[in-house]
Amino acid sequence: MKNTLKQVFHSPKFVVGFVIFAFMLLTIIIYPIISPGDPLQMISKGSFLKPGIYFSVYDSINTESKTIDLPDANAKRLTNKLSDTDKVSMVQWLTAVGVPAEDIDMQDSSSLIKLWQEKYDPTAKPEGMTMAQRNFYKRLDKSLDNALNEQPLVVSAQNTETQSLDEIKKISDTDYVNLSDVPNVKVLPLGTDNFGDDVLKKLVSATRTSLIIGLIAGSIATLIGLTLGLLAGYLGGVIDDFIMFITNLFTVIPSFVLLILISYSIGQDKRGASTVAIVIGITSWVWTTRSVRSQVISLRNRDHVNLSKLSGHSLFSIITKDILPYIASYVVMAFILQISSAILAEASLSMIGLGPKTADVSTLGLMMDWAMSYSAHLNGAWWAYFPVILVIALISFSLNLMNTGLDQVFNPTLRD
């Protein structure tokens, strides 16, 4: 056993896959401890908040501020306020008054503003420009001047006695607060989804649920396939014919179609994560059965098996002691592939609305379904779907890499 493990962990492919998979397992165990709470709790009223650090504006007003004079603060502030539409309008005016197009860089907001201040003349009347357009540019120029010469913001509160607004604080453009002094700060590394849920917290929970579904479904499929394959391969005859008839019947009907029909017949209210896992498991055993059967057929007439038969050993004893140890490595590889296939099957089912109940748990497939249903890909909310795709790919990649590494260790034809 020790030498076998040593050989396994000397396989570079297995080690890489194992490290990736172990890292994901540690993440789904440790992260809920670091960031506890319900992953399905709605924390924002707006959907698809960008990744970043959010702090309470209300609390920041009451936080002691410090004066910091940054040389490029106004330029950054102005660049942030300048929309793409404003930039296009400025370029159009500059071009109309004869500024060469090669001297205008719309991507560099600072140089564009500087060029605007040098060239803009409110009294100019470019050829072909209407009065309404000239008035628009006057308003744009005025808004730029106001942004460059901003006055302090006044925070007021209503006086309960006089019903008038009393000034309580002035906020200058050089006032800064230390983020650690603000009592309510929320870090959203992956923003929020369409429901206003923390995407990272939901992603960790979804990964855990999908892995559980994969483990349950993989265990069921491997157990059924192993049992039927052992019986068909060892006993042969009528039992082999009957088992292979059932196997061929399931082979003719595409497993995913069968999976869809069974999931649909169960109904949305009864489709929990465990139910979906069981359904996936009982429809995914076919190829394991056929593979195990072929392995057992090659072993059942070996000398040590015939010796056990002559010695009067029971069927259970022969299968478990004389056959199963020789195909144990293959069973482990089949189990790994079944887990990967089950996770992909759940994701596929959820994408077409036949996954677990949405109110109970989150899975990787459900997160993809929600993201696509609410057009995250069209709204530029990449954080709602790309991390999910990445996690599914990493799980599948790591498991298949582990399987390839094991195959290189235990398959004599693939050894170096």
Tab-separated table of C-alpha atoms in Angstrom:
chain	number	residue	atom	x	y	z
A	1	MET	CA	0.000	0.000	0.000
A	2	LYS	CA	2.823	2.350	0.913
A	3	ASN	CA	4.618	1.706	-2.382
A	4	THR	CA	1.385	2.199	-4.310
A	5	LEU	CA	0.765	5.604	-2.717
A	6	LYS	CA	4.387	6.521	-3.371
A	7	GLN	CA	3.957	5.688	-7.054
A	8	VAL	CA	0.700	7.630	-7.229
A	9	PHE	CA	2.172	10.776	-5.721
A	10	HIS	CA	5.178	10.516	-8.019
A	11	SER	CA	2.852	11.094	-10.957
A	12	PRO	CA	3.070	14.812	-11.890
A	13	LYS	CA	-0.415	14.839	-13.407
A	14	PHE	CA	-2.009	13.283	-10.344
A	15	VAL	CA	-0.186	15.667	-8.015
A	16	VAL	CA	-1.278	18.763	-9.972
A	17	GLY	CA	-4.886	17.579	-10.072
A	18	PHE	CA	-4.806	16.636	-6.393
A	19	VAL	CA	-3.390	20.023	-5.360
A	20	ILE	CA	-6.077	21.907	-7.308
A	21	PHE	CA	-8.860	19.736	-5.897
A	22	ALA	CA	-7.472	19.892	-2.338
A	23	PHE	CA	-7.242	23.695	-2.554
A	24	MET	CA	-10.904	23.880	-3.560
A	25	LEU	CA	-11.885	21.566	-0.717
A	26	LEU	CA	-9.960	23.661	1.811
A	27	THR	CA	-11.606	26.814	0.454
A	28	ILE	CA	-15.155	25.510	0.891
A	29	ILE	CA	-14.266	24.411	4.424
A	30	ILE	CA	-12.353	27.475	5.628
A	31	TYR	CA	-14.168	30.358	3.898
A	32	PRO	CA	-17.536	29.819	5.684
A	33	ILE	CA	-15.638	30.018	8.976
A	34	ILE	CA	-13.984	33.294	7.965
A	35	SER	CA	-17.174	34.739	6.469
A	36	PRO	CA	-20.175	33.136	8.190
A	37	GLY	CA	-23.758	33.818	7.189
A	38	ASP	CA	-26.499	32.659	4.866
A	39	PRO	CA	-25.143	32.585	1.272
A	40	LEU	CA	-28.685	33.176	-0.023
A	41	GLN	CA	-29.199	36.309	2.074
A	42	MET	CA	-29.974	39.373	-0.017
A	43	ILE	CA	-27.542	42.103	1.035
A	44	SER	CA	-28.174	44.697	-1.681
A	45	LYS	CA	-31.285	46.132	-3.249
A	46	GLY	CA	-29.506	46.711	-6.540
A	47	SER	CA	-28.513	43.783	-8.742
A	48	PHE	CA	-25.047	43.034	-10.136
A	49	LEU	CA	-23.015	45.330	-7.883
A	50	LYS	CA	-19.425	45.507	-9.086
A	51	PRO	CA	-16.656	43.772	-7.099
A	52	GLY	CA	-15.061	46.101	-4.576
A	53	ILE	CA	-15.150	47.502	-1.054
A	54	TYR	CA	-18.403	49.177	-0.001
A	55	PHE	CA	-18.727	51.379	3.062
A	56	SER	CA	-21.661	53.221	4.588
A	57	VAL	CA	-21.865	56.817	3.348
A	58	TYR	CA	-24.065	57.592	6.342
A	59	ASP	CA	-21.391	56.364	8.757
A	60	SER	CA	-18.575	58.089	6.873
A	61	ILE	CA	-20.222	61.492	7.428
A	62	ASN	CA	-20.017	60.973	11.183
A	63	THR	CA	-16.444	59.677	11.004
A	64	GLU	CA	-13.593	62.032	11.832
A	65	SER	CA	-11.990	63.263	8.618
A	66	LYS	CA	-8.406	64.238	7.867
A	67	THR	CA	-7.128	66.749	5.329
A	68	ILE	CA	-5.101	65.231	2.494
A	69	ASP	CA	-4.164	67.322	-0.522
A	70	LEU	CA	-3.444	65.024	-3.457
A	71	PRO	CA	-2.043	66.765	-6.565
A	72	ASP	CA	-4.046	64.699	-9.077
A	73	ALA	CA	-7.277	64.388	-7.068
A	74	ASN	CA	-9.226	66.947	-9.103
A	75	ALA	CA	-8.134	65.409	-12.390
A	76	LYS	CA	-9.233	61.939	-11.276
A	77	ARG	CA	-12.502	63.324	-9.940
A	78	LEU	CA	-13.217	65.096	-13.190
A	79	THR	CA	-12.251	62.069	-15.270
A	80	ASN	CA	-14.659	59.973	-13.251
A	81	LYS	CA	-17.503	62.440	-13.878
A	82	LEU	CA	-16.799	62.767	-17.597
A	83	SER	CA	-18.948	60.237	-19.458
A	84	ASP	CA	-18.119	58.667	-22.819
A	85	THR	CA	-20.933	60.684	-24.376
A	86	ASP	CA	-19.369	63.911	-23.090
A	87	LYS	CA	-15.997	62.896	-24.530
A	88	VAL	CA	-17.515	62.203	-27.945
A	89	SER	CA	-19.284	65.583	-27.882
A	90	MET	CA	-16.060	67.368	-26.984
A	91	VAL	CA	-14.204	65.646	-29.828
A	92	GLN	CA	-16.951	66.622	-32.269
A	93	TRP	CA	-16.719	70.303	-31.266
A	94	LEU	CA	-12.930	70.358	-31.389
A	95	THR	CA	-12.952	68.770	-34.836
A	96	ALA	CA	-15.582	71.259	-36.013
A	97	VAL	CA	-13.373	74.257	-35.054
A	98	GLY	CA	-10.403	72.881	-36.960
A	99	VAL	CA	-8.377	70.935	-34.386
A	100	PRO	CA	-6.582	68.068	-36.207
A	101	ALA	CA	-7.970	64.659	-35.329
A	102	GLU	CA	-4.464	63.305	-34.621
A	103	ASP	CA	-4.045	65.906	-31.847
A	104	ILE	CA	-7.149	64.636	-30.021
A	105	ASP	CA	-6.841	61.629	-27.707
A	106	MET	CA	-10.284	60.699	-26.423
A	107	GLN	CA	-8.852	57.973	-24.207
A	108	ASP	CA	-6.697	60.445	-22.256
A	109	SER	CA	-9.270	62.451	-20.297
A	110	SER	CA	-6.727	64.854	-18.811
A	111	SER	CA	-5.268	65.890	-22.199
A	112	LEU	CA	-8.771	66.116	-23.678
A	113	ILE	CA	-9.930	68.479	-20.913
A	114	LYS	CA	-6.771	70.563	-21.257
A	115	LEU	CA	-7.281	70.842	-25.016
A	116	TRP	CA	-10.934	71.772	-24.446
A	117	GLN	CA	-9.993	74.576	-22.047
A	118	GLU	CA	-7.511	75.941	-24.595
A	119	LYS	CA	-9.720	75.754	-27.670
A	120	TYR	CA	-13.307	76.178	-26.508
A	121	ASP	CA	-14.845	79.558	-27.228
A	122	PRO	CA	-18.509	80.049	-26.274
A	123	THR	CA	-18.864	82.805	-28.882
A	124	ALA	CA	-17.625	80.621	-31.728
A	125	LYS	CA	-20.135	79.474	-34.325
A	126	PRO	CA	-18.747	76.403	-36.119
A	127	GLU	CA	-20.142	75.862	-39.601
A	128	GLY	CA	-23.250	73.675	-39.709
A	129	MET	CA	-23.797	73.762	-35.922
A	130	THR	CA	-27.256	74.792	-34.715
A	131	MET	CA	-27.989	77.077	-31.787
A	132	ALA	CA	-29.316	74.149	-29.771
A	133	GLN	CA	-26.017	72.350	-30.246
A	134	ARG	CA	-24.021	75.443	-29.276
A	135	ASN	CA	-26.151	75.795	-26.128
A	136	PHE	CA	-25.448	72.138	-25.307
A	137	TYR	CA	-21.703	72.818	-25.487
A	138	LYS	CA	-22.097	75.874	-23.248
A	139	ARG	CA	-23.818	73.729	-20.640
A	140	LEU	CA	-21.104	71.094	-20.996
A	141	ASP	CA	-18.390	73.733	-20.541
A	142	LYS	CA	-20.163	75.114	-17.496
A	143	SER	CA	-20.449	71.682	-15.903
A	144	LEU	CA	-16.723	71.160	-16.476
A	145	ASP	CA	-15.935	74.513	-14.834
A	146	ASN	CA	-18.141	73.621	-11.864
A	147	ALA	CA	-16.398	70.286	-11.528
A	148	LEU	CA	-12.989	71.980	-11.606
A	149	ASN	CA	-14.034	74.548	-9.003
A	150	GLU	CA	-16.208	72.516	-6.709
A	151	GLN	CA	-17.467	74.141	-3.520
A	152	PRO	CA	-17.615	72.257	-0.218
A	153	LEU	CA	-20.646	70.048	0.216
A	154	VAL	CA	-22.960	71.054	3.043
A	155	VAL	CA	-24.602	68.339	5.126
A	156	SER	CA	-27.792	69.529	6.774
A	157	ALA	CA	-30.319	68.054	9.145
A	158	GLN	CA	-33.896	69.103	9.737
A	159	ASN	CA	-34.532	71.043	12.911
A	160	THR	CA	-37.496	69.451	14.665
A	161	GLU	CA	-38.557	72.737	16.246
A	162	THR	CA	-38.250	75.182	13.350
A	163	GLN	CA	-38.561	72.563	10.562
A	164	SER	CA	-35.651	74.313	8.844
A	165	LEU	CA	-32.402	72.731	7.674
A	166	ASP	CA	-29.463	73.302	10.000
A	167	GLU	CA	-25.936	72.911	8.753
A	168	ILE	CA	-24.120	70.172	10.662
A	169	LYS	CA	-21.008	69.648	8.573
A	170	LYS	CA	-19.109	70.877	5.525
A	171	ILE	CA	-17.255	68.354	3.383
A	172	SER	CA	-14.320	69.676	1.385
A	173	ASP	CA	-12.713	67.925	-1.569
A	174	THR	CA	-9.619	67.447	0.584
A	175	ASP	CA	-11.452	65.645	3.409
A	176	TYR	CA	-10.627	61.955	3.724
A	177	VAL	CA	-11.662	59.291	6.227
A	178	ASN	CA	-9.766	56.173	7.238
A	179	LEU	CA	-11.726	53.153	6.041
A	180	SER	CA	-10.939	51.269	9.248
A	181	ASP	CA	-12.721	54.011	11.224
A	182	VAL	CA	-15.981	53.506	9.337
A	183	PRO	CA	-18.046	50.988	11.340
A	184	ASN	CA	-19.921	49.418	8.422
A	185	VAL	CA	-17.707	48.177	5.593
A	186	LYS	CA	-18.500	45.269	3.268
A	187	VAL	CA	-15.911	43.654	1.031
A	188	LEU	CA	-17.417	42.049	-2.077
A	189	PRO	CA	-14.538	40.410	-3.974
A	190	LEU	CA	-16.953	39.174	-6.642
A	191	GLY	CA	-19.738	41.713	-6.236
A	192	THR	CA	-23.383	40.636	-6.069
A	193	ASP	CA	-25.652	38.733	-8.428
A	194	ASN	CA	-29.122	39.491	-9.760
A	195	PHE	CA	-30.671	38.745	-6.352
A	196	GLY	CA	-28.276	41.030	-4.502
A	197	ASP	CA	-26.434	38.074	-2.908
A	198	ASP	CA	-22.713	37.969	-2.230
A	199	VAL	CA	-21.376	36.062	-5.270
A	200	LEU	CA	-18.234	34.727	-3.549
A	201	LYS	CA	-20.146	33.411	-0.548
A	202	LYS	CA	-22.775	31.864	-2.823
A	203	LEU	CA	-20.055	30.421	-5.086
A	204	VAL	CA	-18.365	28.670	-2.151
A	205	SER	CA	-21.702	27.276	-0.991
A	206	ALA	CA	-22.631	26.236	-4.537
A	207	THR	CA	-19.289	24.473	-5.000
A	208	ARG	CA	-19.824	22.541	-1.775
A	209	THR	CA	-23.355	21.511	-2.828
A	210	SER	CA	-22.231	20.494	-6.320
A	211	LEU	CA	-19.375	18.418	-4.887
A	212	ILE	CA	-21.804	16.679	-2.519
A	213	ILE	CA	-24.110	15.970	-5.464
A	214	GLY	CA	-21.112	14.626	-7.376
A	215	LEU	CA	-20.019	12.403	-4.482
A	216	ILE	CA	-23.512	10.978	-3.909
A	217	ALA	CA	-24.228	10.443	-7.598
A	218	GLY	CA	-20.736	9.078	-8.243
A	219	SER	CA	-21.029	6.647	-5.326
A	220	ILE	CA	-24.438	5.380	-6.484
A	221	ALA	CA	-23.383	5.021	-10.127
A	222	THR	CA	-20.102	3.313	-9.227
A	223	LEU	CA	-21.776	0.950	-6.735
A	224	ILE	CA	-24.492	-0.084	-9.207
A	225	GLY	CA	-22.039	-0.412	-12.074
A	226	LEU	CA	-19.524	-2.349	-9.970
A	227	THR	CA	-22.116	-4.771	-8.601
A	228	LEU	CA	-23.729	-5.510	-11.950
A	229	GLY	CA	-20.363	-5.689	-13.725
A	230	LEU	CA	-18.958	-8.156	-11.178
A	231	LEU	CA	-22.017	-10.407	-11.349
A	232	ALA	CA	-22.267	-10.314	-15.137
A	233	GLY	CA	-18.563	-10.870	-15.677
A	234	TYR	CA	-18.080	-13.647	-13.135
A	235	LEU	CA	-21.333	-15.618	-13.389
A	236	GLY	CA	-21.895	-15.309	-17.131
A	237	GLY	CA	-24.699	-17.279	-18.732
A	238	VAL	CA	-28.295	-16.168	-18.296
A	239	ILE	CA	-27.458	-13.618	-15.598
A	240	ASP	CA	-24.854	-12.032	-17.851
A	241	ASP	CA	-27.329	-11.945	-20.750
A	242	PHE	CA	-30.032	-10.367	-18.580
A	243	ILE	CA	-27.720	-7.723	-17.103
A	244	MET	CA	-26.306	-6.868	-20.508
A	245	PHE	CA	-29.857	-6.649	-21.929
A	246	ILE	CA	-30.727	-4.027	-19.291
A	247	THR	CA	-27.393	-2.286	-19.887
A	248	ASN	CA	-27.922	-2.162	-23.645
A	249	LEU	CA	-31.436	-0.862	-23.083
A	250	PHE	CA	-30.042	2.050	-21.059
A	251	THR	CA	-27.326	2.534	-23.671
A	252	VAL	CA	-29.860	2.937	-26.476
A	253	ILE	CA	-31.702	5.668	-24.539
A	254	PRO	CA	-29.357	8.654	-24.079
A	255	SER	CA	-28.694	9.019	-20.358
A	256	PHE	CA	-29.205	12.789	-20.391
A	257	VAL	CA	-32.621	12.429	-22.042
A	258	LEU	CA	-33.558	9.870	-19.395
A	259	LEU	CA	-32.234	12.218	-16.741
A	260	ILE	CA	-34.400	15.057	-18.071
A	261	LEU	CA	-37.540	12.889	-18.133
A	262	ILE	CA	-37.064	11.610	-14.589
A	263	SER	CA	-36.216	15.067	-13.198
A	264	TYR	CA	-39.239	16.609	-14.898
A	265	SER	CA	-41.563	13.889	-13.588
A	266	ILE	CA	-40.406	14.451	-10.005
A	267	GLY	CA	-41.523	18.092	-9.972
A	268	GLN	CA	-39.822	21.274	-8.822
A	269	ASP	CA	-41.023	21.132	-5.200
A	270	LYS	CA	-39.588	17.661	-4.590
A	271	ARG	CA	-36.261	18.185	-6.347
A	272	GLY	CA	-33.762	18.697	-3.564
A	273	ALA	CA	-29.999	18.381	-3.992
A	274	SER	CA	-29.987	14.786	-2.738
A	275	THR	CA	-32.876	13.832	-5.031
A	276	VAL	CA	-31.084	15.231	-8.055
A	277	ALA	CA	-27.923	13.374	-7.008
A	278	ILE	CA	-29.806	10.068	-6.749
A	279	VAL	CA	-31.443	10.582	-10.147
A	280	ILE	CA	-28.063	11.324	-11.741
A	281	GLY	CA	-26.559	8.265	-10.037
A	282	ILE	CA	-29.205	5.782	-11.215
A	283	THR	CA	-28.850	6.956	-14.823
A	284	SER	CA	-25.029	6.994	-15.015
A	285	TRP	CA	-23.948	3.445	-14.191
A	286	VAL	CA	-24.015	1.924	-17.687
A	287	TRP	CA	-20.447	2.471	-18.888
A	288	THR	CA	-19.059	1.432	-15.490
A	289	THR	CA	-20.961	-1.856	-15.717
A	290	ARG	CA	-19.648	-2.641	-19.182
A	291	SER	CA	-16.062	-1.756	-18.265
A	292	VAL	CA	-16.048	-3.736	-14.996
A	293	ARG	CA	-17.621	-6.742	-16.756
A	294	SER	CA	-14.848	-6.811	-19.356
A	295	GLN	CA	-12.216	-6.618	-16.621
A	296	VAL	CA	-13.814	-9.470	-14.629
A	297	ILE	CA	-14.152	-11.709	-17.697
A	298	SER	CA	-10.372	-11.466	-18.155
A	299	LEU	CA	-9.842	-12.446	-14.497
A	300	ARG	CA	-12.418	-15.168	-13.801
A	301	ASN	CA	-10.364	-17.993	-15.326
A	302	ARG	CA	-7.070	-17.036	-13.678
A	303	ASP	CA	-5.332	-19.767	-11.662
A	304	HIS	CA	-5.889	-18.150	-8.277
A	305	VAL	CA	-9.620	-17.802	-8.991
A	306	ASN	CA	-9.931	-21.439	-10.103
A	307	LEU	CA	-8.053	-22.492	-6.971
A	308	SER	CA	-10.562	-20.625	-4.803
A	309	LYS	CA	-13.424	-22.347	-6.657
A	310	LEU	CA	-11.887	-25.781	-6.048
A	311	SER	CA	-11.356	-24.882	-2.397
A	312	GLY	CA	-15.095	-24.304	-2.018
A	313	HIS	CA	-14.964	-20.576	-1.320
A	314	SER	CA	-18.257	-18.716	-1.568
A	315	LEU	CA	-19.174	-16.421	-4.441
A	316	PHE	CA	-18.889	-13.371	-2.198
A	317	SER	CA	-15.453	-14.432	-0.976
A	318	ILE	CA	-14.113	-15.080	-4.486
A	319	ILE	CA	-15.368	-11.763	-5.829
A	320	THR	CA	-14.175	-9.657	-2.883
A	321	LYS	CA	-10.837	-11.380	-2.280
A	322	ASP	CA	-9.725	-12.759	-5.645
A	323	ILE	CA	-11.225	-10.388	-8.216
A	324	LEU	CA	-12.035	-7.028	-6.659
A	325	PRO	CA	-8.458	-6.244	-5.473
A	326	TYR	CA	-7.212	-6.608	-9.057
A	327	ILE	CA	-9.692	-4.053	-10.395
A	328	ALA	CA	-9.671	-1.738	-7.354
A	329	SER	CA	-7.529	0.861	-9.102
A	330	TYR	CA	-9.875	0.851	-12.078
A	331	VAL	CA	-12.883	1.271	-9.769
A	332	VAL	CA	-11.249	4.286	-8.132
A	333	MET	CA	-10.625	5.862	-11.536
A	334	ALA	CA	-14.213	5.149	-12.568
A	335	PHE	CA	-15.453	6.753	-9.340
A	336	ILE	CA	-13.426	9.909	-10.003
A	337	LEU	CA	-14.848	10.195	-13.516
A	338	GLN	CA	-18.375	9.586	-12.193
A	339	ILE	CA	-17.999	12.515	-9.775
A	340	SER	CA	-16.873	14.804	-12.586
A	341	SER	CA	-19.679	13.626	-14.883
A	342	ALA	CA	-22.283	14.072	-12.140
A	343	ILE	CA	-21.232	17.681	-11.473
A	344	LEU	CA	-21.457	18.475	-15.184
A	345	ALA	CA	-24.837	16.697	-15.393
A	346	GLU	CA	-26.213	18.768	-12.508
A	347	ALA	CA	-24.980	21.953	-14.157
A	348	SER	CA	-26.640	20.939	-17.425
A	349	LEU	CA	-29.920	20.113	-15.675
A	350	SER	CA	-29.945	23.398	-13.772
A	351	MET	CA	-29.238	25.358	-16.947
A	352	ILE	CA	-32.527	24.091	-18.408
A	353	GLY	CA	-34.483	24.651	-15.188
A	354	LEU	CA	-34.524	21.050	-13.901
A	355	GLY	CA	-32.012	21.401	-11.080
A	356	PRO	CA	-32.603	21.477	-7.306
A	357	LYS	CA	-35.118	23.824	-5.739
A	358	THR	CA	-33.801	27.368	-6.017
A	359	ALA	CA	-35.097	28.451	-2.600
A	360	ASP	CA	-33.185	25.795	-0.664
A	361	VAL	CA	-29.633	25.652	-1.980
A	362	SER	CA	-27.355	27.121	-4.592
A	363	THR	CA	-25.377	24.979	-7.009
A	364	LEU	CA	-22.946	25.852	-9.763
A	365	GLY	CA	-25.568	25.041	-12.369
A	366	LEU	CA	-28.203	27.196	-10.660
A	367	MET	CA	-25.807	30.134	-10.495
A	368	MET	CA	-25.197	29.837	-14.228
A	369	ASP	CA	-28.942	29.585	-14.845
A	370	TRP	CA	-29.629	32.729	-12.792
A	371	ALA	CA	-26.838	34.661	-14.501
A	372	MET	CA	-28.062	33.777	-17.980
A	373	SER	CA	-31.739	34.322	-17.120
A	374	TYR	CA	-31.018	37.850	-15.896
A	375	SER	CA	-28.701	38.646	-18.844
A	376	ALA	CA	-25.518	39.070	-16.830
A	377	HIS	CA	-23.498	38.447	-19.994
A	378	LEU	CA	-25.313	41.284	-21.760
A	379	ASN	CA	-25.006	43.685	-18.811
A	380	GLY	CA	-21.251	43.212	-18.501
A	381	ALA	CA	-21.611	41.513	-15.109
A	382	TRP	CA	-18.834	38.980	-15.752
A	383	TRP	CA	-18.447	38.276	-12.035
A	384	ALA	CA	-21.882	36.607	-11.967
A	385	TYR	CA	-20.978	33.821	-14.401
A	386	PHE	CA	-17.248	33.704	-15.230
A	387	PRO	CA	-16.122	32.514	-11.737
A	388	VAL	CA	-18.772	29.761	-11.940
A	389	ILE	CA	-17.464	28.613	-15.322
A	390	LEU	CA	-13.912	28.713	-13.946
A	391	VAL	CA	-14.813	26.603	-10.891
A	392	ILE	CA	-16.645	23.995	-12.995
A	393	ALA	CA	-13.666	23.849	-15.356
A	394	LEU	CA	-11.185	23.518	-12.474
A	395	ILE	CA	-13.154	20.727	-10.814
A	396	SER	CA	-13.477	18.798	-14.064
A	397	PHE	CA	-9.849	19.474	-15.005
A	398	SER	CA	-8.446	18.434	-11.618
A	399	LEU	CA	-10.494	15.220	-11.426
A	400	ASN	CA	-9.644	14.204	-14.975
A	401	LEU	CA	-5.985	15.021	-14.358
A	402	MET	CA	-6.022	12.815	-11.249
A	403	ASN	CA	-7.655	10.058	-13.261
A	404	THR	CA	-5.022	10.332	-16.008
A	405	GLY	CA	-2.259	10.207	-13.412
A	406	LEU	CA	-3.733	7.068	-11.828
A	407	ASP	CA	-4.111	5.480	-15.254
A	408	GLN	CA	-0.419	6.086	-15.975
A	409	VAL	CA	0.509	4.425	-12.677
A	410	PHE	CA	-1.739	1.349	-12.864
A	411	ASN	CA	-1.969	0.772	-16.614
A	412	PRO	CA	1.167	-1.156	-17.714
A	413	THR	CA	0.834	-0.024	-21.335
A	414	LEU	CA	1.088	3.655	-20.272
A	415	ARG	CA	4.033	3.376	-17.901
A	416	ASP	CA	7.274	5.029	-18.917
